């Protein structure tokens, strides 16, 4: 039926809990926050039995290049794993500068506002941040629907602008932090993935009582048990050559130059950078004259755990300026692989804290290739110590980073947000409102031809309204109330032919208002945000 909200099951929209997750990154992306958003949505749909909608972009990370399979698509709906994914096109900057990143964020925001997901009213709106624009979109949608808003902060965007090394980031940091603070202050509760985020989020004005720590989990399966020798041979790694592996995004904040320089200083090491990112081409140029440094494309998802386990040492690097903006998600996978970790990271950052807490590796000063090479040689010279570190990391992953435990933590915070919102809504005073007839916005105050002063008499006598109805004193029937477009949920919707377009690209082409579909709420023509 034209105007029907999208559903998975075909059930009436009021019969199931309905949730909206806003995450620019989503499956099939395998790096960064995409896997966490995907597993959260599928968990809510499968284990909780909710009807889950996701507002996402098209796959582009970590290569910062649009997936060729989606070229030519502007927007659309994909059904993945029991979840409806509403995709919206946005810019994809190949080179990272503050200006290009701002355009990326603005394009996400503009398309999301112009064409929000076509769905019935959700019971809660969640967001994975970044992107910053996704968090802003989620906050606006939650406010429109008057439902709880729960952002999960994976990176702090104001701090990222200042610390990541992006060109122009210093000047953009204060503006990004201001938007970020406003977005987070609007939340019912705020989830952060690490304790190191808490001071900065409190400084943005979010009360401590609204903050919850919800650590990420290891989103990969355990290694399959394929012999390491077979995996190494498939990758072209000699059996006796010690392999130092970095896997993941090749961006600015990683500061991966240190690995190329460490390879120059330690020619006996095979230094492997596996992944994609905005800095890959530049790193390939740096590695061109270093025979023991190589760059490989990302491993297939099914093979990735075995690839990590086949390395001798795993390494995580960050620029020295990176302190409290993020905690690399790769650490959860590193720990689960059971290999020792070298952290070339700031000692006061979240990454260093996690490595120390797990007892899974050693720390060296960031951007110091000599210290990195020396740490690798020390661990390779003491296989027993290296093996013990790997075992402690795997035990830590089993005890604290299990997928089910991580998803249960998030579900518990969602339950708390729903309960808190319900309690706060019940405590608010309720203002009685008359049931007013429907009137088209802006048309209600335009007098009919020849009406003249009669329009004023209608208003004075309470006869305002496009259809001439309304009781004494009922100025809202066609006066300022109707002119504002603020048509309440209890009002009669416009005729179906007027409220719904006759053609939509992928049934997603026209902006929708709150209560879209047949959920019994009113849809306002042309409302984009």
Short mmCIF file of C-alpha atoms in Angstrom, two decimals:
data_model
loop_
_atom_site.label_atom_id
_atom_site.label_comp_id
_atom_site.label_asym_id
_atom_site.label_seq_id
_atom_site.Cartn_x
_atom_site.Cartn_y
_atom_site.Cartn_z
CA UNK A 1 0.00 0.00 0.00
CA UNK A 2 1.27 3.45 -0.84
CA UNK A 3 2.50 5.18 2.32
CA UNK A 4 3.06 1.95 4.25
CA UNK A 5 6.15 2.08 6.48
CA UNK A 6 8.92 -0.40 5.67
CA UNK A 7 8.90 -3.45 7.93
CA UNK A 8 10.76 -6.74 7.98
CA UNK A 9 8.01 -9.02 9.24
CA UNK A 10 4.91 -7.44 7.75
CA UNK A 11 3.47 -7.03 11.26
CA UNK A 12 1.53 -3.91 12.15
CA UNK A 13 4.06 -1.25 13.19
CA UNK A 14 2.67 -0.92 16.73
CA UNK A 15 3.13 -4.61 17.64
CA UNK A 16 6.91 -4.71 17.96
CA UNK A 17 9.56 -2.58 19.56
CA UNK A 18 11.03 -0.43 16.83
CA UNK A 19 14.56 0.96 17.01
CA UNK A 20 16.55 3.29 14.76
CA UNK A 21 20.35 3.16 14.71
CA UNK A 22 22.22 5.95 12.92
CA UNK A 23 25.70 4.84 11.86
CA UNK A 24 27.44 6.16 8.76
CA UNK A 25 29.60 3.01 8.76
CA UNK A 26 27.91 -0.38 8.42
CA UNK A 27 28.32 -3.78 6.77
CA UNK A 28 29.94 -4.81 4.51
CA UNK A 29 32.70 -2.61 5.98
CA UNK A 30 35.06 -4.80 8.01
CA UNK A 31 37.25 -2.21 9.73
CA UNK A 32 36.59 0.53 12.25
CA UNK A 33 33.15 0.89 13.83
CA UNK A 34 31.20 -0.72 10.97
CA UNK A 35 31.36 -4.25 12.45
CA UNK A 36 30.24 -2.97 15.87
CA UNK A 37 27.24 -1.14 14.42
CA UNK A 38 26.31 -4.20 12.36
CA UNK A 39 26.56 -6.67 15.22
CA UNK A 40 24.61 -4.36 17.53
CA UNK A 41 21.77 -3.95 15.04
CA UNK A 42 21.59 -7.67 14.29
CA UNK A 43 21.68 -8.49 18.00
CA UNK A 44 18.77 -6.14 18.70
CA UNK A 45 16.81 -7.64 15.80
CA UNK A 46 17.65 -11.27 16.60
CA UNK A 47 18.01 -11.62 20.36
CA UNK A 48 15.72 -8.79 21.40
CA UNK A 49 13.21 -9.34 18.61
CA UNK A 50 13.03 -5.65 17.73
CA UNK A 51 12.30 -4.20 14.34
CA UNK A 52 15.57 -2.44 13.62
CA UNK A 53 16.23 0.24 11.03
CA UNK A 54 19.69 1.66 10.32
CA UNK A 55 20.43 4.99 8.66
CA UNK A 56 23.84 4.50 7.03
CA UNK A 57 26.07 5.66 4.21
CA UNK A 58 27.39 3.56 1.38
CA UNK A 59 30.47 1.41 2.07
CA UNK A 60 33.68 3.44 1.74
CA UNK A 61 35.90 2.79 4.79
CA UNK A 62 38.84 2.33 5.36
CA UNK A 63 39.84 2.90 1.72
CA UNK A 64 37.97 6.24 1.61
CA UNK A 65 36.71 5.15 -1.77
CA UNK A 66 33.11 4.30 -2.64
CA UNK A 67 32.56 0.57 -3.02
CA UNK A 68 32.23 -0.02 -6.79
CA UNK A 69 29.19 -2.23 -6.17
CA UNK A 70 27.26 0.87 -5.07
CA UNK A 71 28.31 3.34 -7.74
CA UNK A 72 25.35 5.11 -9.29
CA UNK A 73 23.16 4.66 -6.22
CA UNK A 74 21.86 7.81 -4.54
CA UNK A 75 19.80 6.20 -1.83
CA UNK A 76 18.12 2.89 -1.17
CA UNK A 77 17.11 0.21 1.32
CA UNK A 78 19.01 -3.03 1.88
CA UNK A 79 17.78 -5.93 4.01
CA UNK A 80 20.79 -7.40 5.81
CA UNK A 81 20.70 -9.90 8.67
CA UNK A 82 17.10 -9.10 9.64
CA UNK A 83 17.79 -5.34 9.61
CA UNK A 84 16.57 -2.68 7.18
CA UNK A 85 19.49 -0.45 6.16
CA UNK A 86 18.46 2.92 4.71
CA UNK A 87 21.49 4.14 2.77
CA UNK A 88 22.16 7.75 1.84
CA UNK A 89 24.91 8.98 -0.49
CA UNK A 90 27.54 11.41 0.78
CA UNK A 91 30.91 12.73 -0.33
CA UNK A 92 33.97 10.51 0.17
CA UNK A 93 37.20 12.53 0.48
CA UNK A 94 40.22 10.62 -0.78
CA UNK A 95 42.59 13.10 0.90
CA UNK A 96 41.90 14.17 4.45
CA UNK A 97 41.82 17.87 5.32
CA UNK A 98 39.59 19.71 7.74
CA UNK A 99 37.69 21.33 4.87
CA UNK A 100 37.11 18.02 3.06
CA UNK A 101 36.09 16.36 6.29
CA UNK A 102 33.62 19.18 6.97
CA UNK A 103 32.10 18.67 3.52
CA UNK A 104 31.84 14.93 4.22
CA UNK A 105 29.98 15.61 7.47
CA UNK A 106 27.72 18.24 5.90
CA UNK A 107 26.76 15.93 3.04
CA UNK A 108 25.78 13.21 5.54
CA UNK A 109 23.70 15.71 7.49
CA UNK A 110 22.04 17.29 4.45
CA UNK A 111 20.97 14.02 2.85
CA UNK A 112 19.80 12.60 6.17
CA UNK A 113 17.68 15.68 6.84
CA UNK A 114 16.28 15.76 3.32
CA UNK A 115 15.40 12.06 3.27
CA UNK A 116 15.14 10.54 6.75
CA UNK A 117 14.33 6.83 6.97
CA UNK A 118 10.81 6.03 5.91
CA UNK A 119 9.53 4.18 8.95
CA UNK A 120 6.93 4.35 11.68
CA UNK A 121 7.75 6.08 14.96
CA UNK A 122 10.64 4.31 16.74
CA UNK A 123 10.75 3.68 20.47
CA UNK A 124 14.38 4.85 20.70
CA UNK A 125 17.12 6.28 18.50
CA UNK A 126 20.74 5.12 18.88
CA UNK A 127 23.86 6.45 17.17
CA UNK A 128 27.42 5.33 16.61
CA UNK A 129 29.71 8.39 16.71
CA UNK A 130 31.56 9.15 14.46
CA UNK A 131 30.31 10.45 12.22
CA UNK A 132 29.51 13.68 14.02
CA UNK A 133 26.74 14.38 11.51
CA UNK A 134 25.22 10.98 12.28
CA UNK A 135 25.02 11.91 15.95
CA UNK A 136 23.36 15.22 15.11
CA UNK A 137 20.86 13.46 12.83
CA UNK A 138 20.04 10.93 15.54
CA UNK A 139 19.52 13.68 18.13
CA UNK A 140 17.14 15.55 15.81
CA UNK A 141 15.16 12.45 14.95
CA UNK A 142 14.84 11.50 18.61
CA UNK A 143 13.65 14.99 19.47
CA UNK A 144 11.12 14.92 16.65
CA UNK A 145 9.75 11.56 17.73
CA UNK A 146 10.03 12.45 21.45
CA UNK A 147 11.89 9.22 22.23
CA UNK A 148 15.15 8.39 24.06
CA UNK A 149 18.42 9.20 22.32
CA UNK A 150 21.49 7.04 23.05
CA UNK A 151 24.81 7.86 21.32
CA UNK A 152 27.76 5.47 21.60
CA UNK A 153 31.00 7.46 21.34
CA UNK A 154 33.75 5.56 19.54
CA UNK A 155 35.91 8.63 18.78
CA UNK A 156 35.77 12.14 20.20
CA UNK A 157 35.53 14.35 17.15
CA UNK A 158 36.61 17.65 18.67
CA UNK A 159 39.71 16.02 20.12
CA UNK A 160 40.28 14.16 16.83
CA UNK A 161 40.42 17.41 14.89
CA UNK A 162 43.10 18.71 17.25
CA UNK A 163 45.12 15.51 17.73
CA UNK A 164 44.93 13.49 14.50
CA UNK A 165 47.23 15.68 12.41
CA UNK A 166 44.61 16.49 9.77
CA UNK A 167 45.46 19.69 7.89
CA UNK A 168 43.43 22.59 9.28
CA UNK A 169 42.26 20.49 12.21
CA UNK A 170 43.45 22.89 14.88
CA UNK A 171 41.19 25.64 13.63
CA UNK A 172 38.22 23.28 13.27
CA UNK A 173 38.61 21.64 16.68
CA UNK A 174 36.63 24.21 18.69
CA UNK A 175 33.74 24.21 16.22
CA UNK A 176 33.64 20.40 16.15
CA UNK A 177 33.73 20.25 19.95
CA UNK A 178 30.88 22.77 20.20
CA UNK A 179 28.67 20.70 17.89
CA UNK A 180 29.72 17.51 19.64
CA UNK A 181 28.90 18.93 23.07
CA UNK A 182 25.45 20.08 22.02
CA UNK A 183 24.73 16.71 20.42
CA UNK A 184 25.82 14.76 23.51
CA UNK A 185 24.02 17.04 25.97
CA UNK A 186 20.77 16.22 24.15
CA UNK A 187 21.15 12.52 24.95
CA UNK A 188 19.16 10.54 27.47
CA UNK A 189 22.35 8.60 28.27
CA UNK A 190 25.78 8.64 26.63
CA UNK A 191 27.86 5.50 26.11
CA UNK A 192 31.65 5.78 25.77
CA UNK A 193 33.91 2.89 24.86
CA UNK A 194 36.66 3.68 27.35
CA UNK A 195 37.17 5.37 30.70
CA UNK A 196 39.75 7.71 29.18
CA UNK A 197 36.91 9.51 27.35
CA UNK A 198 35.06 10.45 30.53
CA UNK A 199 36.91 13.65 31.54
CA UNK A 200 36.61 15.21 28.11
CA UNK A 201 32.93 14.29 27.74
CA UNK A 202 32.19 15.77 31.17
CA UNK A 203 34.04 18.91 30.06
CA UNK A 204 31.59 19.14 27.15
CA UNK A 205 28.81 19.59 29.68
CA UNK A 206 27.44 16.05 29.96
CA UNK A 207 26.62 15.21 33.61
CA UNK A 208 28.55 12.27 35.04
CA UNK A 209 25.22 10.70 36.00
CA UNK A 210 24.39 10.33 32.30
CA UNK A 211 27.63 8.61 31.27
CA UNK A 212 28.06 4.85 30.86
CA UNK A 213 31.20 2.94 29.88
CA UNK A 214 30.39 0.30 27.25
CA UNK A 215 33.66 -1.24 26.00
CA UNK A 216 33.92 -2.65 22.52
CA UNK A 217 34.21 -6.39 22.08
CA UNK A 218 36.23 -8.71 19.89
CA UNK A 219 34.03 -8.88 16.80
CA UNK A 220 36.11 -11.59 15.11
CA UNK A 221 35.84 -15.35 15.57
CA UNK A 222 38.72 -17.23 17.17
CA UNK A 223 41.51 -18.46 14.86
CA UNK A 224 40.44 -21.56 12.94
CA UNK A 225 43.46 -23.59 13.96
CA UNK A 226 44.99 -23.65 10.49
CA UNK A 227 48.74 -24.28 10.97
CA UNK A 228 50.68 -21.04 11.08
CA UNK A 229 53.18 -22.38 8.57
CA UNK A 230 50.42 -22.84 5.98
CA UNK A 231 49.04 -19.33 6.55
CA UNK A 232 52.51 -17.78 6.35
CA UNK A 233 53.29 -19.66 3.14
CA UNK A 234 50.04 -18.40 1.57
CA UNK A 235 51.05 -14.84 2.47
CA UNK A 236 54.58 -15.25 1.19
CA UNK A 237 56.18 -14.94 4.62
CA UNK A 238 59.31 -17.11 5.04
CA UNK A 239 58.99 -19.60 7.87
CA UNK A 240 62.00 -18.26 9.79
CA UNK A 241 61.58 -14.53 9.18
CA UNK A 242 60.11 -12.73 12.22
CA UNK A 243 56.99 -10.83 11.15
CA UNK A 244 55.92 -7.56 12.76
CA UNK A 245 52.32 -6.92 11.59
CA UNK A 246 50.14 -3.81 11.69
CA UNK A 247 46.60 -4.41 10.46
CA UNK A 248 43.87 -1.83 10.04
CA UNK A 249 43.31 1.71 8.90
CA UNK A 250 46.23 3.57 7.31
CA UNK A 251 45.24 7.09 8.30
CA UNK A 252 46.88 10.19 9.65
CA UNK A 253 46.40 9.51 13.34
CA UNK A 254 48.17 6.14 13.10
CA UNK A 255 51.52 7.75 12.25
CA UNK A 256 52.64 4.64 10.35
CA UNK A 257 55.84 6.22 9.07
CA UNK A 258 57.43 4.91 12.25
CA UNK A 259 57.05 1.32 10.99
CA UNK A 260 58.80 2.02 7.70
CA UNK A 261 61.67 3.66 9.56
CA UNK A 262 61.85 0.77 12.04
CA UNK A 263 62.16 -1.61 9.08
CA UNK A 264 65.14 0.40 7.82
CA UNK A 265 66.80 0.10 11.24
CA UNK A 266 66.09 -3.63 11.67
CA UNK A 267 66.56 -5.38 8.31
CA UNK A 268 66.14 -8.80 9.95
CA UNK A 269 62.47 -7.97 10.66
CA UNK A 270 59.72 -8.36 8.06
CA UNK A 271 57.45 -5.36 8.69
CA UNK A 272 53.98 -5.79 7.17
CA UNK A 273 51.28 -3.13 6.92
CA UNK A 274 47.96 -4.69 6.00
CA UNK A 275 44.90 -2.60 5.23
CA UNK A 276 43.63 0.47 3.43
CA UNK A 277 43.39 4.15 4.20
CA UNK A 278 44.02 7.70 3.12
CA UNK A 279 47.80 7.38 3.65
CA UNK A 280 48.35 4.08 1.84
CA UNK A 281 49.81 5.54 -1.36
CA UNK A 282 52.25 7.75 0.53
CA UNK A 283 53.34 4.82 2.72
CA UNK A 284 53.89 2.68 -0.37
CA UNK A 285 56.23 5.35 -1.72
CA UNK A 286 58.14 5.42 1.59
CA UNK A 287 58.47 1.64 1.60
CA UNK A 288 59.63 1.40 -2.01
CA UNK A 289 63.32 1.39 -1.06
CA UNK A 290 62.94 -0.84 2.01
CA UNK A 291 63.04 -4.52 0.97
CA UNK A 292 61.84 -5.84 4.35
CA UNK A 293 58.73 -3.60 4.44
CA UNK A 294 55.61 -4.55 2.52
CA UNK A 295 52.03 -3.36 2.20
CA UNK A 296 49.22 -5.87 1.75
CA UNK A 297 45.50 -5.42 1.10
CA UNK A 298 43.08 -6.29 3.91
CA UNK A 299 42.61 -9.99 4.55
CA UNK A 300 39.23 -11.57 3.98
CA UNK A 301 37.07 -11.57 7.10
CA UNK A 302 37.17 -15.36 7.37
CA UNK A 303 40.97 -15.41 7.13
CA UNK A 304 41.77 -12.40 9.29
CA UNK A 305 42.02 -14.17 12.70
CA UNK A 306 44.45 -16.73 11.25
CA UNK A 307 46.54 -13.96 9.66
CA UNK A 308 46.91 -12.18 13.00
CA UNK A 309 47.85 -15.44 14.72
CA UNK A 310 50.46 -16.18 12.03
CA UNK A 311 52.48 -13.03 12.85
CA UNK A 312 55.19 -13.08 15.51
CA UNK A 313 54.41 -9.61 16.87
CA UNK A 314 51.44 -7.29 16.44
CA UNK A 315 51.90 -3.54 16.58
CA UNK A 316 49.58 -0.58 17.17
CA UNK A 317 50.86 2.93 16.46
CA UNK A 318 49.53 6.43 17.04
CA UNK A 319 50.92 9.92 16.65
CA UNK A 320 52.36 11.38 19.85
CA UNK A 321 49.56 13.96 19.98
CA UNK A 322 46.82 11.30 20.15
CA UNK A 323 45.82 11.02 23.80
CA UNK A 324 42.11 10.77 24.54
CA UNK A 325 40.36 10.98 21.17
CA UNK A 326 40.10 7.24 20.50
CA UNK A 327 41.08 3.72 21.48
CA UNK A 328 42.05 1.60 18.45
CA UNK A 329 39.42 -1.05 17.84
CA UNK A 330 42.14 -3.35 16.48
CA UNK A 331 43.28 -4.05 20.04
CA UNK A 332 40.29 -6.31 20.69
CA UNK A 333 41.28 -8.44 17.69
CA UNK A 334 44.97 -8.36 18.60
CA UNK A 335 44.30 -9.66 22.10
CA UNK A 336 42.02 -12.42 20.83
CA UNK A 337 44.74 -13.60 18.41
CA UNK A 338 47.03 -14.48 21.33
CA UNK A 339 50.13 -12.70 20.00
CA UNK A 340 52.25 -10.15 21.94
CA UNK A 341 51.53 -6.50 21.19
CA UNK A 342 53.93 -3.57 20.86
CA UNK A 343 52.22 -0.25 21.51
CA UNK A 344 53.93 2.75 19.95
CA UNK A 345 51.46 5.09 21.65
CA UNK A 346 51.33 7.89 24.21
CA UNK A 347 51.69 6.52 27.74
CA UNK A 348 48.70 8.57 28.98
CA UNK A 349 46.28 7.42 26.28
CA UNK A 350 43.55 4.82 26.27
CA UNK A 351 45.49 2.42 24.03
CA UNK A 352 48.40 2.28 26.49
CA UNK A 353 45.98 1.75 29.36
CA UNK A 354 44.33 -1.20 27.59
CA UNK A 355 47.63 -2.89 26.74
CA UNK A 356 48.79 -2.50 30.33
CA UNK A 357 45.49 -3.69 31.76
CA UNK A 358 45.61 -6.84 29.63
CA UNK A 359 49.31 -7.44 30.30
CA UNK A 360 49.51 -8.31 26.63
CA UNK A 361 52.55 -6.39 25.46
CA UNK A 362 55.04 -3.59 25.88
CA UNK A 363 54.91 0.15 25.32
CA UNK A 364 57.44 2.34 23.52
CA UNK A 365 57.37 6.10 22.93
CA UNK A 366 55.33 7.07 19.87
CA UNK A 367 57.08 8.18 16.68
CA UNK A 368 60.35 6.57 17.85
CA UNK A 369 61.45 3.93 15.30
CA UNK A 370 64.64 3.02 17.20
CA UNK A 371 62.64 2.21 20.36
CA UNK A 372 60.15 0.20 18.30
CA UNK A 373 62.88 -1.85 16.63
CA UNK A 374 64.60 -2.45 19.98
CA UNK A 375 61.35 -3.65 21.60
CA UNK A 376 60.75 -6.08 18.73
CA UNK A 377 64.25 -7.51 19.06
CA UNK A 378 63.86 -7.91 22.82
CA UNK A 379 60.59 -9.84 22.52
CA UNK A 380 61.92 -12.07 19.75
CA UNK A 381 64.96 -12.89 21.89
CA UNK A 382 62.70 -14.09 24.75
CA UNK A 383 60.06 -16.41 23.25
CA UNK A 384 58.75 -17.48 26.66
CA UNK A 385 58.00 -13.90 27.72
CA UNK A 386 56.42 -13.16 24.35
CA UNK A 387 54.25 -16.28 24.57
CA UNK A 388 53.11 -15.36 28.09
CA UNK A 389 52.05 -11.89 26.91
CA UNK A 390 50.04 -13.41 24.08
CA UNK A 391 48.33 -15.83 26.44
CA UNK A 392 47.43 -13.03 28.86
CA UNK A 393 45.94 -11.04 25.99
CA UNK A 394 43.81 -13.98 24.88
CA UNK A 395 42.63 -14.58 28.45
CA UNK A 396 41.75 -10.89 28.81
CA UNK A 397 39.76 -11.04 25.57
CA UNK A 398 37.82 -14.09 26.75
CA UNK A 399 37.08 -12.56 30.15
CA UNK A 400 36.24 -8.97 29.18
CA UNK A 401 35.87 -8.65 25.43
CA UNK A 402 33.39 -11.37 24.53
CA UNK A 403 30.78 -10.40 21.97
CA UNK A 404 27.77 -11.51 23.97
CA UNK A 405 28.94 -9.69 27.09
CA UNK A 406 29.56 -6.49 25.11
CA UNK A 407 26.16 -6.61 23.45
CA UNK A 408 24.45 -7.31 26.79
CA UNK A 409 26.11 -4.18 28.22
CA UNK A 410 24.72 -2.07 25.41
CA UNK A 411 21.28 -3.64 25.72
CA UNK A 412 21.27 -2.88 29.44
CA UNK A 413 22.09 0.78 28.76
CA UNK A 414 19.30 0.91 26.17
CA UNK A 415 16.84 -0.50 28.73
CA UNK A 416 18.00 2.10 31.24
CA UNK A 417 17.56 4.91 28.69
CA UNK A 418 14.03 3.75 27.88
CA UNK A 419 13.11 3.62 31.56
CA UNK A 420 14.70 6.99 32.32
CA UNK A 421 12.93 8.66 29.42
CA UNK A 422 9.60 7.18 30.49
CA UNK A 423 10.08 8.41 34.05
CA UNK A 424 11.07 11.90 32.92
CA UNK A 425 8.12 12.07 30.52
CA UNK A 426 5.70 11.03 33.27
CA UNK A 427 7.09 13.72 35.59
CA UNK A 428 6.55 16.54 33.11
CA UNK A 429 3.32 18.54 33.52
CA UNK A 430 0.83 17.77 30.78
CA UNK A 431 -0.81 20.72 29.08
CA UNK A 432 -4.33 20.09 27.84
CA UNK A 433 -4.77 20.81 24.17
CA UNK A 434 -7.94 21.07 22.16
CA UNK A 435 -8.51 18.74 19.26
CA UNK A 436 -8.11 21.06 16.31
CA UNK A 437 -9.18 20.43 12.74
CA UNK A 438 -6.48 19.80 10.20
CA UNK A 439 -5.40 22.83 8.20
CA UNK A 440 -2.72 23.11 5.56
CA UNK A 441 0.27 25.12 6.80
CA UNK A 442 0.31 28.77 5.76
CA UNK A 443 -3.01 28.52 3.93
CA UNK A 444 -5.14 28.87 7.04
CA UNK A 445 -4.45 32.57 7.55
CA UNK A 446 -4.97 33.55 3.89
CA UNK A 447 -8.53 34.97 3.61
CA UNK A 448 -10.71 33.66 0.84
CA UNK A 449 -11.26 35.99 -2.12
CA UNK A 450 -13.75 38.67 -1.12
CA UNK A 451 -13.59 37.74 2.55
CA UNK A 452 -12.08 41.10 3.50
CA UNK A 453 -12.65 41.95 7.14
CA UNK A 454 -14.58 38.75 7.61
CA UNK A 455 -11.38 36.93 8.22
CA UNK A 456 -10.76 39.16 11.19
CA UNK A 457 -14.26 38.49 12.50
CA UNK A 458 -13.66 34.77 12.15
CA UNK A 459 -10.48 35.04 14.18
CA UNK A 460 -12.10 37.19 16.82
CA UNK A 461 -15.07 34.91 16.98
CA UNK A 462 -13.01 31.77 17.03
CA UNK A 463 -13.92 30.77 13.48
CA UNK A 464 -10.35 30.54 12.21
CA UNK A 465 -9.51 27.62 10.02
CA UNK A 466 -9.20 26.68 6.41
CA UNK A 467 -12.53 24.91 6.49
CA UNK A 468 -14.31 27.57 8.56
CA UNK A 469 -14.79 25.32 11.59
CA UNK A 470 -13.65 25.99 15.14
CA UNK A 471 -15.32 26.98 18.35
CA UNK A 472 -15.31 30.28 20.17
CA UNK A 473 -11.80 31.32 21.08
CA UNK A 474 -10.30 28.42 19.11
CA UNK A 475 -7.65 30.48 17.39
CA UNK A 476 -5.59 27.37 16.69
CA UNK A 477 -8.12 25.97 14.22
CA UNK A 478 -6.66 27.94 11.38
CA UNK A 479 -4.57 30.68 12.92
CA UNK A 480 -0.98 30.73 14.08
CA UNK A 481 -1.03 27.09 15.23
CA UNK A 482 -1.89 25.71 11.82
CA UNK A 483 0.35 28.19 10.07
CA UNK A 484 3.35 26.86 11.98
CA UNK A 485 2.86 23.40 10.51
CA UNK A 486 2.86 21.89 14.04
CA UNK A 487 0.10 19.40 13.43
CA UNK A 488 -0.28 17.11 16.42
CA UNK A 489 -0.28 13.33 16.36
CA UNK A 490 -3.94 13.22 17.29
CA UNK A 491 -5.04 15.15 14.21
CA UNK A 492 -6.53 13.89 11.03
CA UNK A 493 -3.83 13.40 8.37
CA UNK A 494 -4.06 15.02 4.96
CA UNK A 495 -5.62 13.08 2.09
CA UNK A 496 -3.47 10.19 1.03
CA UNK A 497 -2.85 11.51 -2.44
CA UNK A 498 -1.62 14.82 -1.07
CA UNK A 499 0.53 13.46 1.72
CA UNK A 500 2.31 10.78 -0.22
CA UNK A 501 4.27 11.08 -3.43
CA UNK A 502 3.34 8.87 -6.32
CA UNK A 503 6.90 7.92 -7.15
CA UNK A 504 9.99 7.49 -4.99
CA UNK A 505 13.48 6.19 -5.81
CA UNK A 506 13.54 2.87 -4.08
CA UNK A 507 10.49 4.04 -2.03
CA UNK A 508 12.91 6.37 -0.25
CA UNK A 509 12.76 9.47 -2.42
CA UNK A 510 10.63 11.99 -0.50
CA UNK A 511 11.37 13.58 2.89
CA UNK A 512 9.11 12.30 5.60
CA UNK A 513 7.94 13.70 8.85
CA UNK A 514 7.38 12.07 12.21
CA UNK A 515 5.10 9.09 12.35
CA UNK A 516 5.66 8.14 8.73
CA UNK A 517 3.69 5.25 7.38
CA UNK A 518 0.53 3.81 8.93
CA UNK A 519 1.43 3.94 12.58
CA UNK A 520 -1.41 6.33 13.33
CA UNK A 521 0.76 9.44 13.59
CA UNK A 522 0.57 12.41 11.24
CA UNK A 523 2.95 12.93 8.36
CA UNK A 524 3.71 16.49 7.29
CA UNK A 525 4.40 17.15 3.66
CA UNK A 526 7.90 18.41 2.93
CA UNK A 527 9.24 18.07 6.48
CA UNK A 528 12.89 17.19 6.23
CA UNK A 529 14.14 17.31 9.80
#
